mmCIF file of C-alpha atoms and ligand atoms in Angstrom:
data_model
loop_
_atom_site.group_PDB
_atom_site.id
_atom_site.type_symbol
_atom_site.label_atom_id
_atom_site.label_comp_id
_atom_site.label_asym_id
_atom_site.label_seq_id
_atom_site.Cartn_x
_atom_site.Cartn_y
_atom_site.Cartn_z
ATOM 1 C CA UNK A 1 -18.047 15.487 -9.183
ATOM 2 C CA UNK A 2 -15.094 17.096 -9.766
ATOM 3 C CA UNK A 3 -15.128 20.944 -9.868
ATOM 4 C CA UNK A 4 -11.842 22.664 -11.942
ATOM 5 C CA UNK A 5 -10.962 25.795 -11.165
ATOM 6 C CA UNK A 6 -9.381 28.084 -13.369
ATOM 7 C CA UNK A 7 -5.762 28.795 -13.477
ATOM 8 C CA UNK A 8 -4.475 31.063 -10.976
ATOM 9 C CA UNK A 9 -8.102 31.318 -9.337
ATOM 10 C CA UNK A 10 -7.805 33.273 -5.932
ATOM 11 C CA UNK A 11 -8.086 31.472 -2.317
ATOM 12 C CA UNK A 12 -11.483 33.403 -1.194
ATOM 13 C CA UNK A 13 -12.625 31.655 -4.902
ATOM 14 C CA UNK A 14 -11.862 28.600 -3.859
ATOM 15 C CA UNK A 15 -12.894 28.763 0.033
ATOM 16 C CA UNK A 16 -16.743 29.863 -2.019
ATOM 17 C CA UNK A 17 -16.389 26.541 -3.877
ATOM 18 C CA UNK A 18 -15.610 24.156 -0.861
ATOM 19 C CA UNK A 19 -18.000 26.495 1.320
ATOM 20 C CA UNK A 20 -20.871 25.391 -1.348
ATOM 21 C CA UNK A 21 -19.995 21.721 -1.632
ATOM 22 C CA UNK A 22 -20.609 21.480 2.059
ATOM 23 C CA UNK A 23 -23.588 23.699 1.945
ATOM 24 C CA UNK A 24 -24.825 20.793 -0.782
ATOM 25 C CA UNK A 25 -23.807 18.291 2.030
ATOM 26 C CA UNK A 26 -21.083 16.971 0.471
ATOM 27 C CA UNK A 27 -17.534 16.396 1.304
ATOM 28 C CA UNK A 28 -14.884 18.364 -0.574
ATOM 29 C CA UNK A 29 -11.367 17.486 -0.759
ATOM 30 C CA UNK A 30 -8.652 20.137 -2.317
ATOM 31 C CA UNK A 31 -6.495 18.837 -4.499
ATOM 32 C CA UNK A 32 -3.497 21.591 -5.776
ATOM 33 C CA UNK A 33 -1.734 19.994 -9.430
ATOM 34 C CA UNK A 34 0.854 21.275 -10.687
ATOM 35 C CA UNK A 35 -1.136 23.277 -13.305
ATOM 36 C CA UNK A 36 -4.818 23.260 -11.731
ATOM 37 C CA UNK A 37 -6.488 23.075 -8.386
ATOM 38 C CA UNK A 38 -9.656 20.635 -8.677
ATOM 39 C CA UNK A 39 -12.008 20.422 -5.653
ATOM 40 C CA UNK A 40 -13.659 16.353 -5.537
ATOM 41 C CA UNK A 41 -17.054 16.892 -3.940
ATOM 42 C CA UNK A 42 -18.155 13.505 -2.781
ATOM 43 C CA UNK A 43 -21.262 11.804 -1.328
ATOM 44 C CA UNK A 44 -24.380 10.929 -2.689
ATOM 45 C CA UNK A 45 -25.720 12.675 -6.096
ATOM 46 C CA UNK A 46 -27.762 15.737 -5.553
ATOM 47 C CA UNK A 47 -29.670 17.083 -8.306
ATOM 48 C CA UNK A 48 -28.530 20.937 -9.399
ATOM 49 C CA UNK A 49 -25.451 20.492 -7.777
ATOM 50 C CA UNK A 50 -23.339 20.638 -11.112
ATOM 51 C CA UNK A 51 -25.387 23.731 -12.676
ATOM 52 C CA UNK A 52 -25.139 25.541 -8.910
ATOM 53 C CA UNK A 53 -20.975 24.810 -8.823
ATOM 54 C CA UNK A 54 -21.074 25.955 -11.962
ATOM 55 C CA UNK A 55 -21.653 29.722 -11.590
ATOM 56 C CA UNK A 56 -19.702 30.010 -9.090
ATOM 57 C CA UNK A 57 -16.553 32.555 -9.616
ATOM 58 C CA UNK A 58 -13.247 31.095 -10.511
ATOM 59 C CA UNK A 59 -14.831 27.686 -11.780
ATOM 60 C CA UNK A 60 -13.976 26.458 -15.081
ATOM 61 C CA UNK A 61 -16.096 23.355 -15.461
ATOM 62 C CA UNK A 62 -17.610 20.377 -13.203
ATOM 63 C CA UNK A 63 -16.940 16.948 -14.430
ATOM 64 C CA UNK A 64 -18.659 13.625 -12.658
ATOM 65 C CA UNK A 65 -15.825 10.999 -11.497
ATOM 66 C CA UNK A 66 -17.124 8.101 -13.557
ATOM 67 C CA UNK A 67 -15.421 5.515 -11.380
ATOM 68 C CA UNK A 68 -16.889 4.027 -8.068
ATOM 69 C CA UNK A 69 -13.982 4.754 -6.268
ATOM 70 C CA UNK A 70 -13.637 8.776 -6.097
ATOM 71 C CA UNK A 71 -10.406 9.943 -4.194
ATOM 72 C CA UNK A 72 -8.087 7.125 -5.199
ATOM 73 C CA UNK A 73 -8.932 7.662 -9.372
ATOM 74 C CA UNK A 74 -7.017 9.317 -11.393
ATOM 75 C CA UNK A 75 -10.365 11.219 -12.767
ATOM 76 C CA UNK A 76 -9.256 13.139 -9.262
ATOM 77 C CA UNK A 77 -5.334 13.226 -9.375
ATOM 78 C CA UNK A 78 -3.683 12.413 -12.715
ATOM 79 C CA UNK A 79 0.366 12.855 -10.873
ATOM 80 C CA UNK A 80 1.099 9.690 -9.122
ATOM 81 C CA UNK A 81 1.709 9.870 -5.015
ATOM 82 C CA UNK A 82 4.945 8.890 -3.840
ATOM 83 C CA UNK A 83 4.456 7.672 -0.426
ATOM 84 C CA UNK A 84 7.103 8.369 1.635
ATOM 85 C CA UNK A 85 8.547 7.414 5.130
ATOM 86 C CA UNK A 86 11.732 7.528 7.057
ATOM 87 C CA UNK A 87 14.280 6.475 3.871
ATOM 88 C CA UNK A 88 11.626 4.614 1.791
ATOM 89 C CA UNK A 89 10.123 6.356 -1.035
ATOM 90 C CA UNK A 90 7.353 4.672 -3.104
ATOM 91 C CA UNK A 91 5.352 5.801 -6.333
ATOM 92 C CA UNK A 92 6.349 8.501 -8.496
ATOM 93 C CA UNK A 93 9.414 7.424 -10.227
ATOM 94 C CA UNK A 94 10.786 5.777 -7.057
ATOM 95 C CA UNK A 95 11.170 2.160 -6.587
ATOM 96 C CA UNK A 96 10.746 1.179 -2.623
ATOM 97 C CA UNK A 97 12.522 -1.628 -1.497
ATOM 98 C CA UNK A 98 11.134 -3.728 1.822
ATOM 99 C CA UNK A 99 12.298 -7.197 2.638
ATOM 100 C CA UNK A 100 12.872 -9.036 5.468
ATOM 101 C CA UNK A 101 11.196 -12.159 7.184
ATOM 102 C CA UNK A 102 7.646 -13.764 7.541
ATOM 103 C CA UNK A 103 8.043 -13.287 11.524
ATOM 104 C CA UNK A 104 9.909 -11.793 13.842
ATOM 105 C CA UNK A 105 11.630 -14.716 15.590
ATOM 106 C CA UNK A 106 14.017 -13.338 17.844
ATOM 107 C CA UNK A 107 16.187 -10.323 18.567
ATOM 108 C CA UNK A 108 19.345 -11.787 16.738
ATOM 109 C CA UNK A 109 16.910 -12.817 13.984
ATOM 110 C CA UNK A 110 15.629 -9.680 13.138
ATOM 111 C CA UNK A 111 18.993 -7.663 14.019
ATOM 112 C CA UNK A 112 20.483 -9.934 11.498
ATOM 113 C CA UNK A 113 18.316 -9.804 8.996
ATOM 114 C CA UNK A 114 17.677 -6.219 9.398
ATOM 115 C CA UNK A 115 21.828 -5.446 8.688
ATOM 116 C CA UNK A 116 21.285 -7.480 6.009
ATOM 117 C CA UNK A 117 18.618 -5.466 4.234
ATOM 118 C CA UNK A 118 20.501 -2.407 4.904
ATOM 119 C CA UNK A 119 23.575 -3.638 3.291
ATOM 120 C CA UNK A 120 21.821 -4.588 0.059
ATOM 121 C CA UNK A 121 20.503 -1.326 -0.074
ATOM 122 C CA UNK A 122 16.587 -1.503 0.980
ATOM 123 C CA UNK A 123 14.699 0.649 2.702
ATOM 124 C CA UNK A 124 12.444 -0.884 4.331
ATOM 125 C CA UNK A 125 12.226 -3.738 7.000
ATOM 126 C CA UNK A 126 8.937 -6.164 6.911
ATOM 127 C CA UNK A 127 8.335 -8.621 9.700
ATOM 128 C CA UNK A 128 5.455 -10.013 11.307
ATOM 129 C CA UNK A 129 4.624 -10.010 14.594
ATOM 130 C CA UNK A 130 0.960 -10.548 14.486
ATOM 131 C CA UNK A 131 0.300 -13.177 12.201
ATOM 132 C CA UNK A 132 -2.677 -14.038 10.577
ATOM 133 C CA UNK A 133 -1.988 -18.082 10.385
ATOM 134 C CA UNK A 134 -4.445 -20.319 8.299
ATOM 135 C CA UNK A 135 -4.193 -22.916 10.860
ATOM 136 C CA UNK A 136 -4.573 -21.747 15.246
ATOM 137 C CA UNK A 137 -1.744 -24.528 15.974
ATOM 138 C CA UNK A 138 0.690 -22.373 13.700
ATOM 139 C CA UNK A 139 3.147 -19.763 15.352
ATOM 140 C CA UNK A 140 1.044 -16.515 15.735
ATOM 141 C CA UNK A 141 4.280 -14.349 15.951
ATOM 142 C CA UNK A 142 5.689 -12.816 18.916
ATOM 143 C CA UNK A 143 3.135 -9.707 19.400
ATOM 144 C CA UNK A 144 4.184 -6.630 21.076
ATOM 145 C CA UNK A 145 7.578 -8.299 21.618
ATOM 146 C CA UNK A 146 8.101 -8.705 18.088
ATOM 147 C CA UNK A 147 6.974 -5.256 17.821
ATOM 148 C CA UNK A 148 9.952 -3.685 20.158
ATOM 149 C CA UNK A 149 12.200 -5.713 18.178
ATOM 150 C CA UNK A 150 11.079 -4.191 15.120
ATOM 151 C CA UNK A 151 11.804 -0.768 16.717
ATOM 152 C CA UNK A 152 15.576 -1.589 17.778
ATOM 153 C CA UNK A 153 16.045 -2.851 14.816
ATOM 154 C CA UNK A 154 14.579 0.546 12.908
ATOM 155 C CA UNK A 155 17.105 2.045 15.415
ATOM 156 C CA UNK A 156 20.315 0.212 14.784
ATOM 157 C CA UNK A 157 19.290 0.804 10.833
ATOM 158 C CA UNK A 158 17.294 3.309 9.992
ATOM 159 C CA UNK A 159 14.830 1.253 8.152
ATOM 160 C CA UNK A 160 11.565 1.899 7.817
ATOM 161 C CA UNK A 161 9.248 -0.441 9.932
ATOM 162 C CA UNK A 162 6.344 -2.077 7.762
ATOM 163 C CA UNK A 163 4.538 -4.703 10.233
ATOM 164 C CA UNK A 164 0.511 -6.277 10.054
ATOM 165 C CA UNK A 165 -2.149 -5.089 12.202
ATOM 166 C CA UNK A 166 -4.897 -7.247 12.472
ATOM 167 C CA UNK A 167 -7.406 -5.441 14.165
ATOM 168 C CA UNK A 168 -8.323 -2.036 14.589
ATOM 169 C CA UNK A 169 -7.653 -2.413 18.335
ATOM 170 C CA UNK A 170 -4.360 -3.241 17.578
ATOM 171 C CA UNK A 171 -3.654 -0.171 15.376
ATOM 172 C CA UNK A 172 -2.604 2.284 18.297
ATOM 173 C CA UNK A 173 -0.025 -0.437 19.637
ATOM 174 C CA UNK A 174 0.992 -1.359 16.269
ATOM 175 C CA UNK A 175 1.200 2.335 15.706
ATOM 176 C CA UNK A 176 3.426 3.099 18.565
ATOM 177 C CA UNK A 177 6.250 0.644 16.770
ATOM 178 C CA UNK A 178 5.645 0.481 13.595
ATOM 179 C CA UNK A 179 6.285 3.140 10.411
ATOM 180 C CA UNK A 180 3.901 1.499 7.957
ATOM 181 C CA UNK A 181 0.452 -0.168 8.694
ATOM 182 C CA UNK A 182 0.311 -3.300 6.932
ATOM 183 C CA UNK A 183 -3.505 -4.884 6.423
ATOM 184 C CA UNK A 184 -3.403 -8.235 5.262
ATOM 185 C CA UNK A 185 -5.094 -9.690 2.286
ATOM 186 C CA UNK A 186 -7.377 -11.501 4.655
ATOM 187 C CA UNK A 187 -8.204 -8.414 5.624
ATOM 188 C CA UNK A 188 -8.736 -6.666 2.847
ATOM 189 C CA UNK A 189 -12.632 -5.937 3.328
ATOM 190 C CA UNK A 190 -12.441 -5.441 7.491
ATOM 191 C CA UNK A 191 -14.265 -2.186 7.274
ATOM 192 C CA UNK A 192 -13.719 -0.996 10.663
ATOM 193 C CA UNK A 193 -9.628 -1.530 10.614
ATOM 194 C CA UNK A 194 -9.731 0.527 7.462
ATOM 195 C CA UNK A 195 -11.237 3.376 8.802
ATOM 196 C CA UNK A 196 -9.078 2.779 11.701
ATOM 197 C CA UNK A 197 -5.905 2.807 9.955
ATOM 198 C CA UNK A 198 -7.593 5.519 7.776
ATOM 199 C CA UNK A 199 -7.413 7.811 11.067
ATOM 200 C CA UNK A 200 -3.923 6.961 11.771
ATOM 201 C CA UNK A 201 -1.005 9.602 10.235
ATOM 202 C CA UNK A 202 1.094 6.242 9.393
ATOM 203 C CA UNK A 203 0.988 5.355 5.896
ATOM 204 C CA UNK A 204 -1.053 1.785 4.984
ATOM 205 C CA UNK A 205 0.127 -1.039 3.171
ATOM 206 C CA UNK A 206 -3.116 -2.456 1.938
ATOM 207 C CA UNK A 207 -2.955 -6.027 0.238
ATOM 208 C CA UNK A 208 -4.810 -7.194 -2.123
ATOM 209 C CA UNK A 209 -8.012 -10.068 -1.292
ATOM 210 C CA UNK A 210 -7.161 -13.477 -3.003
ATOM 211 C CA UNK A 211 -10.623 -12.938 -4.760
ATOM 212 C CA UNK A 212 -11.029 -9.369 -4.802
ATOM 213 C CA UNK A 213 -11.510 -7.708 -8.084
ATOM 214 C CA UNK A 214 -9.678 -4.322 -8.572
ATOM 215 C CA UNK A 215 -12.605 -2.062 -8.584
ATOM 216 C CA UNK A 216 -13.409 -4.366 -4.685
ATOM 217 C CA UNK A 217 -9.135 -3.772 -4.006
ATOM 218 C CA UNK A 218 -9.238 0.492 -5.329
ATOM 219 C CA UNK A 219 -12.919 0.996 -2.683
ATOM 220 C CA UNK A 220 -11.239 -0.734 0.081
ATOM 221 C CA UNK A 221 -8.080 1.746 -0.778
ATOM 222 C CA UNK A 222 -10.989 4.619 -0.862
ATOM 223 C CA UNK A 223 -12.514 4.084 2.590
ATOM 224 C CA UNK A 224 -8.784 4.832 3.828
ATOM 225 C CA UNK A 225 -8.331 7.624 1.828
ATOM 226 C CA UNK A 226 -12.342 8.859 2.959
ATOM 227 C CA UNK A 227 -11.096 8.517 6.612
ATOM 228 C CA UNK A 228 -8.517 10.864 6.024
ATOM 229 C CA UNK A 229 -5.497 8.956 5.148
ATOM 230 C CA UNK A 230 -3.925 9.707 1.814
ATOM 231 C CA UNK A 231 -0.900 8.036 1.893
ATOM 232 C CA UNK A 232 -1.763 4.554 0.878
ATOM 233 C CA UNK A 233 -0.004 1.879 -1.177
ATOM 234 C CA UNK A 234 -1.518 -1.213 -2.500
ATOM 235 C CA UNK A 235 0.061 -4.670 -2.601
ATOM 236 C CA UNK A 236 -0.756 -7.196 -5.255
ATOM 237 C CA UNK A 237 0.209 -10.515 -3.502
ATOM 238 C CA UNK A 238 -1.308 -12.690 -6.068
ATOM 239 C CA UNK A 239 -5.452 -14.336 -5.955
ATOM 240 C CA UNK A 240 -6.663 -17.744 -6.073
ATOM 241 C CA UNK A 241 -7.108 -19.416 -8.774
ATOM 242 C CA UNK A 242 -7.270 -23.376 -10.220
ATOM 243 C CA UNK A 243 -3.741 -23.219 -10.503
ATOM 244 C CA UNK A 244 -1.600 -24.944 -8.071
ATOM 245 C CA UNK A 245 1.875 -24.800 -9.278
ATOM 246 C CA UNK A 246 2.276 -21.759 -7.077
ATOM 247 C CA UNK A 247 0.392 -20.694 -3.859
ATOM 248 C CA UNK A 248 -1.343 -18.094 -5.568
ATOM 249 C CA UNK A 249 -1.534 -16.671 -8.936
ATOM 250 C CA UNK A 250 0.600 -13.285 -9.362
ATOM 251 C CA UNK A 251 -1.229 -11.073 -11.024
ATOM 252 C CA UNK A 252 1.218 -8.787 -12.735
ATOM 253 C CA UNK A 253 -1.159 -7.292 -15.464
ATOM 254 C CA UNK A 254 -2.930 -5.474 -12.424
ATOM 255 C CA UNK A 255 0.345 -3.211 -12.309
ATOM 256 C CA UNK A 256 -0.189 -1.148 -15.557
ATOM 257 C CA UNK A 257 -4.124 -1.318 -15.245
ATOM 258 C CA UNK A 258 -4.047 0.289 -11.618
ATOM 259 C CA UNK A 259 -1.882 2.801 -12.787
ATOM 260 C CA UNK A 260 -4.306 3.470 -15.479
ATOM 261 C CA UNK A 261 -6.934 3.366 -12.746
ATOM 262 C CA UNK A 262 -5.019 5.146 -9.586
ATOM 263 C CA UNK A 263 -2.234 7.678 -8.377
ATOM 264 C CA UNK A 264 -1.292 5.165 -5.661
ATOM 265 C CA UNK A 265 1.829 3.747 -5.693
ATOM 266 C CA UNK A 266 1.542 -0.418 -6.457
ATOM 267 C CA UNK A 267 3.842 -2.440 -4.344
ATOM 268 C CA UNK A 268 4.509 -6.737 -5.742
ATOM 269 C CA UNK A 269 4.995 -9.270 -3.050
ATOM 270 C CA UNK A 270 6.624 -11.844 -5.463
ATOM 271 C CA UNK A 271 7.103 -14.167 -1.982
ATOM 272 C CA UNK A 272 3.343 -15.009 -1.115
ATOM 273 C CA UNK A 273 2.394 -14.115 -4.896
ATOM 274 C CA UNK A 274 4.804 -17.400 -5.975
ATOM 275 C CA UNK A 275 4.972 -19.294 -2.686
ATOM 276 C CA UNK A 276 8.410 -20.606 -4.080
ATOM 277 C CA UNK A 277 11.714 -19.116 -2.970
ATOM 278 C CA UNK A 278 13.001 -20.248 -6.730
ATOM 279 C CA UNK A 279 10.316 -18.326 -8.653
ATOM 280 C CA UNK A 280 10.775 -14.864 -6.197
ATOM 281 C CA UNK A 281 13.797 -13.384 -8.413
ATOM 282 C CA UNK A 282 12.226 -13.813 -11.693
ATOM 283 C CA UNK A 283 8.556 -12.633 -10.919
ATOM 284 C CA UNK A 284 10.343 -9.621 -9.134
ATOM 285 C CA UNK A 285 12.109 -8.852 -12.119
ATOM 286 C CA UNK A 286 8.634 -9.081 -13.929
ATOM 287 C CA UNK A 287 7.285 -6.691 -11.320
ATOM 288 C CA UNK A 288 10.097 -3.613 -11.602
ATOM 289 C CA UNK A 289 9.427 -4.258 -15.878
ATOM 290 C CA UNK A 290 5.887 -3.381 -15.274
ATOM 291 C CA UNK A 291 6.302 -0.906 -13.594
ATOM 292 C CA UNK A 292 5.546 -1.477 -10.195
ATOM 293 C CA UNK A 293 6.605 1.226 -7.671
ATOM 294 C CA UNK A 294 7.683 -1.013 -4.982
ATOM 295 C CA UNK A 295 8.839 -4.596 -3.726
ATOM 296 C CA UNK A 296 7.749 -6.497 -0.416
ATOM 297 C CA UNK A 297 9.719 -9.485 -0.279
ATOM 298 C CA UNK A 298 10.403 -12.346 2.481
ATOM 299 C CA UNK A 299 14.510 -12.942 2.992
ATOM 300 C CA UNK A 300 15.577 -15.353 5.924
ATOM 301 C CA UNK A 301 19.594 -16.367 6.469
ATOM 302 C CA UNK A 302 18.265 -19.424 7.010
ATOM 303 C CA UNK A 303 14.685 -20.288 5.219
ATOM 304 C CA UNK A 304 14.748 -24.204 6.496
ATOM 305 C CA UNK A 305 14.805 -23.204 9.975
ATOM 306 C CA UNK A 306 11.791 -20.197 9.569
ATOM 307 C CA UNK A 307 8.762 -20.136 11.909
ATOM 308 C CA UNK A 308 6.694 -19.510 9.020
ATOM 309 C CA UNK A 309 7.155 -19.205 4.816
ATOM 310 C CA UNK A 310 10.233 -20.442 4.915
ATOM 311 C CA UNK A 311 9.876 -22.301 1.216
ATOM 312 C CA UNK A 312 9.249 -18.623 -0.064
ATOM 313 C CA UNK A 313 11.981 -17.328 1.926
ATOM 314 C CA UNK A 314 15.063 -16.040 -0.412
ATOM 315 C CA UNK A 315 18.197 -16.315 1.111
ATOM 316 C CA UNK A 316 20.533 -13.395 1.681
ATOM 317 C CA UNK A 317 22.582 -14.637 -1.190
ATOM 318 C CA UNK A 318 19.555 -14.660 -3.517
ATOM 319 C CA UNK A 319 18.415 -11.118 -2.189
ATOM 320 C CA UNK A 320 21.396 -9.401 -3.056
ATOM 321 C CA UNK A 321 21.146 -11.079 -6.785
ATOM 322 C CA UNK A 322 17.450 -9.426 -6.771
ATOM 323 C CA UNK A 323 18.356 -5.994 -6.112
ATOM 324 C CA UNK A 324 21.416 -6.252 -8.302
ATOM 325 C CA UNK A 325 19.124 -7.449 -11.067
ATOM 326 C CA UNK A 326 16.268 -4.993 -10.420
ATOM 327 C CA UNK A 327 18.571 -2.189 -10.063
ATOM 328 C CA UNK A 328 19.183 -2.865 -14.069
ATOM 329 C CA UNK A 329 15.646 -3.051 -14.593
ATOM 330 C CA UNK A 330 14.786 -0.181 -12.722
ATOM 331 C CA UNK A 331 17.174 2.267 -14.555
ATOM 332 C CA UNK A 332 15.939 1.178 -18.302
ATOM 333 C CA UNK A 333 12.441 1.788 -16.861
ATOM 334 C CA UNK A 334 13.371 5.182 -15.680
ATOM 335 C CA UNK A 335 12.988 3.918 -11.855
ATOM 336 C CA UNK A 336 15.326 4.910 -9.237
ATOM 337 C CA UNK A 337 15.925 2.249 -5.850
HETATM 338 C C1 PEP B 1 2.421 -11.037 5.040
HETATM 339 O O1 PEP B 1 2.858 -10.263 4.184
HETATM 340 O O2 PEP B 1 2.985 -11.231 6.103
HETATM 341 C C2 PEP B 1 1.151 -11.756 4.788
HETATM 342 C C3 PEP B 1 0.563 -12.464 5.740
HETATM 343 O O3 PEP B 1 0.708 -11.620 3.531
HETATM 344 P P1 PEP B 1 -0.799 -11.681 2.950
HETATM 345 O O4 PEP B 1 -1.640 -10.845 3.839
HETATM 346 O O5 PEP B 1 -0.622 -11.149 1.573
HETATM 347 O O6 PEP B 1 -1.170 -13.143 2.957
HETATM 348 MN MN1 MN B 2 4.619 -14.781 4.965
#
């Protein structure tokens, strides 16, 4: 349920309200618009709850959240959240940038690669240095060494760091380098590391399953947001489908209909959406005309020689032509890079 209060209602109102929903044994969380505060009381239904919250002073109504996700709807918070860390803004009117490789390879690699991004005027830096590999014989990144790479290379730039964690053991290392939590789309339904990333104060990158649905993708964004974490972004990174002309199927229509859906800011990986370095500009393109609030894309100077996604991999050349293009699109959507 969601329980409005009316405008300008006093603090001691509002501490009776959030005193109550506890009392009822449910979780509140404040939420302070621009016009309104609304309280979300969350948990299982209790019966009289609504007519009780109802008296109370300073209440104006109490509405149930129809949707099975409760925090992350926009029955909850109608302004979209901009996520925000280090120079990278996403959501809200702002178009986040993050590109960089598949892996981190080496020290010149990323330092390379990382000067790169800078120059074309991104904000953040993605690289992986645990990798989730289909196959065990493929590289499985370079681990915590990748990791202080990632770091020197946030220092000589400024970039934001956005790297995978794979378990939720791994999220205080990960943490201790990293800016943004990514969790993979294999991933995408490992309870425990979302509630583990859910306690961390980084924000989380969560991607999309290859066969989730959205109302699966928006709860597995919820039990991050019920942990305590609010600053989540979601990736749609393409599903499966019959279709083999790409690797997966890029799912752009999921843009508008989340932010129909969600406040949280909707990040396209055109790279591992397409699985074809020829098909990454265009579909990116696509993704800033719908609207999305934020690009994760693979870039290597040299994609034939890659440890891993190299035929995805745009070059430098090709990356600069993206954000030159998207720039165009982002302006005559009313986005700014
Ligand atoms: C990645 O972005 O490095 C990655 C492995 O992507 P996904 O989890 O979407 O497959
Ligand atoms: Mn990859």
């Amino acid at each position: 349920m969601i329980v409005v209060m009316k405008p300008g209602a006093p603090q001691a109102q509002l501490d009776q309200v959030i005193d109550h929903i506890e009392q009822l044994g449910l979780r509140s969380h404040v939420i302070v618009g621009t016009e309104i505060t609304v309280v979300a009381a969350l948990g299982e239904k209790r019966d009289g709850a609504k007519q009780a919250l109802e008296t109370l002073d300073g209440v104006d109504k109490v509405v149930p959240i129809l949707a099975p996700y409760k925090m992350a709807s926009t029955e909850v918070k109608k302004e979209p959240t901009c996520v925000e860390v280090l120079g990278l803004k996403v959501g809200a009117g702002h178009l986040g940038i993050i590109a960089g490789p598949c892996s981190v390879e080496s020290r010149e690699q990323i330092l390379e690669i990382a000067h790169l991004v800078k120059g074309a005027g991104a904000a953040g830096l993605r690289g992986g240095a645990f990798k989730p590999r289909t196959s065990p014989y493929s590289f499985q990144g370079m681990k915590e060494k990748g990791l202080e790479l990632l770091a020197d290379a946030r220092h000589a730039t400024g970039l934001a760091i956005v790297t995978e964690v794979m378990a939720k053991e791994q999220v205080e290392l990960v943490a201790n380098y990293a800016d943004v939590l990514q969790v993979g789309a294999r991933n995408m339904q490992n309870y425990p590391l979302l509630e583990a990333v859910g306690e961390s104060s980084l924000p989380v990158l969560l991607k999309r399953g290859p066969s989730a649905t959205m109302d699966e993708f928006l709860l597995a964004a919820e039990y991050i947001l019920k942990t305590g974490n609010t600053r989540v972004m979601l990736c749609e990174r393409g599903i499966r489908t019959f279709e083999d002309h790409t690797r997966f199927t890029l799912a752009l229509a999921s843009v508008p209909y989340l932010h129909q859906k969600t406040h949280l800011p909707v990040v396209v990986d055109p790279s591992h959406g397409t699985g074809k370095a020829n098909l990454v500009v265009p579909m990116a393109r696509a993704a800033v005309a719908a609207g999305a609030d934020g690009l994760i894309v693979e870039m290597h100077p040299n994609p034939d020689k890659a440890l891993s996604d190299g035929f995805q991999a745009l070059t430098p050349a090709a990356f600069r032509q993206m954000m030159s293009e998207c720039r165009r699109i982002a302006a005559a959507v009313g986005l700014e890079i």
